[in-house]
Coordinates of C-alpha atoms in Angstrom, one line a residue:
X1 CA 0.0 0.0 0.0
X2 CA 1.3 3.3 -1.0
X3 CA 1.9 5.9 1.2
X4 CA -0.5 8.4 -0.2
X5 CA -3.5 5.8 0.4
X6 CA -2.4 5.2 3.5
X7 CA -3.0 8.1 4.7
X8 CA -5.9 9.0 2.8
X9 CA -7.2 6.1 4.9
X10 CA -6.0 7.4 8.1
X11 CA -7.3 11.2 7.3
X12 CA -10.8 9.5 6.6
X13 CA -10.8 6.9 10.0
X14 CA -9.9 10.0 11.8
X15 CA -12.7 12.4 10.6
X16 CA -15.5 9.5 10.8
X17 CA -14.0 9.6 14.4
X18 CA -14.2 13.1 14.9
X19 CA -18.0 13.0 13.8
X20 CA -19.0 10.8 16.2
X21 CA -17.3 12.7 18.7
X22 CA -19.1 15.9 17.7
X23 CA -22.0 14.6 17.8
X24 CA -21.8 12.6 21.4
X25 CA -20.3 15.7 22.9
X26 CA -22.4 18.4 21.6
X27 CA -24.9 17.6 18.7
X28 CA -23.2 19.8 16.4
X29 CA -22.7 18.9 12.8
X30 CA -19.9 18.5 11.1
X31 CA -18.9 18.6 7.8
X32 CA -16.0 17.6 6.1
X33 CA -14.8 19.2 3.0
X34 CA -12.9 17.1 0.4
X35 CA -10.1 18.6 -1.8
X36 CA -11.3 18.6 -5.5
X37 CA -9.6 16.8 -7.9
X38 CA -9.0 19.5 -10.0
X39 CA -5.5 20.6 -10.2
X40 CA -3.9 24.2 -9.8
X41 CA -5.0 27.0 -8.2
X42 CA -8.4 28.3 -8.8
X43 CA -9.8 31.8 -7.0
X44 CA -12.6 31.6 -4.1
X45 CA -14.3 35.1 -5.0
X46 CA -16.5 35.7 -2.0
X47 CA -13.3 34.8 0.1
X48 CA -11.5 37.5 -1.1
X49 CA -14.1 40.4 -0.8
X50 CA -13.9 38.8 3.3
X51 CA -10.0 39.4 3.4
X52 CA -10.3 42.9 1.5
X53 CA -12.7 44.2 3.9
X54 CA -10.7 42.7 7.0
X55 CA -7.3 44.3 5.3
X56 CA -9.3 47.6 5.2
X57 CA -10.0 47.4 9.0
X58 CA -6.9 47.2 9.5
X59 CA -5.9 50.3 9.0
X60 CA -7.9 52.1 11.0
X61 CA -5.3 52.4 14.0
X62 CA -8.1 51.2 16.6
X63 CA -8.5 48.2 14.3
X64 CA -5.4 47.1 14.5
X65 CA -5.0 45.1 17.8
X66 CA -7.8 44.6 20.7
X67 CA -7.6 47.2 22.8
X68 CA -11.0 47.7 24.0
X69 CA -12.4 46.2 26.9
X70 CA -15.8 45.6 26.3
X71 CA -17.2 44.1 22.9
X72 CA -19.7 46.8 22.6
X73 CA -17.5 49.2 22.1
X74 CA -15.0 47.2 19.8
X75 CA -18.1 46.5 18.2
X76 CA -19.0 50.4 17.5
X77 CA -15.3 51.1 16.7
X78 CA -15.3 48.7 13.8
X79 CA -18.6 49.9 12.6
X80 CA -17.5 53.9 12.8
X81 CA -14.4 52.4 11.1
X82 CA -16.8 50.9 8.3
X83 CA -18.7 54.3 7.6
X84 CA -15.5 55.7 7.0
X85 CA -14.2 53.8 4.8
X86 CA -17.8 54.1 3.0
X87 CA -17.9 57.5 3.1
X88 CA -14.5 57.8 1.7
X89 CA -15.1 55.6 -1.2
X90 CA -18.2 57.9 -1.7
X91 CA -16.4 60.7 -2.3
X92 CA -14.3 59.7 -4.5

């Protein structure tokens, strides 16, 4: 047996065993994504917007780490941070 199947074998054991764990422990449901056979890379779109938006946090200096002690107000800083970055595409 080759080592690829091998563990292709293990990978599988060990996420049939994960499920059942997952579901004993908490009822959740788990879902296991394959890898397509399709070879090369191939562009997630929705991803992307995700990480765009999140890079354009990140500028905001308040965005950058956690320094808020409640999540309310991180919560507001992020959105004040969002109507900026709204209004400034807005203007231009």
């Amino acid at each position: 047996m080759g080592l690829k199947k091998y563990l292709l074998m293990e990978l599988t054991h060990y996420q049939a065993k994960q499920q059942k764990k997952n579901q004993v422990l908490g009822g959740y449901e788990m879902e296991v994504v394959k890898r397509s056979e399709l070879k090369g890379f191939k562009v997630v779109p929705k991803r992307w917007v995700v990480e765009r938006t999140f890079a354009w946090n990140e500028t905001n200096r308040r965005n950058a780490k956690s320094y808020e002690r409640l999540s309310n107000t991180a919560e507001t800083v992020t959105e004040i941070s969002a109507i900026r970055l709204m209004l400034k595409q807005f203007d231009t």
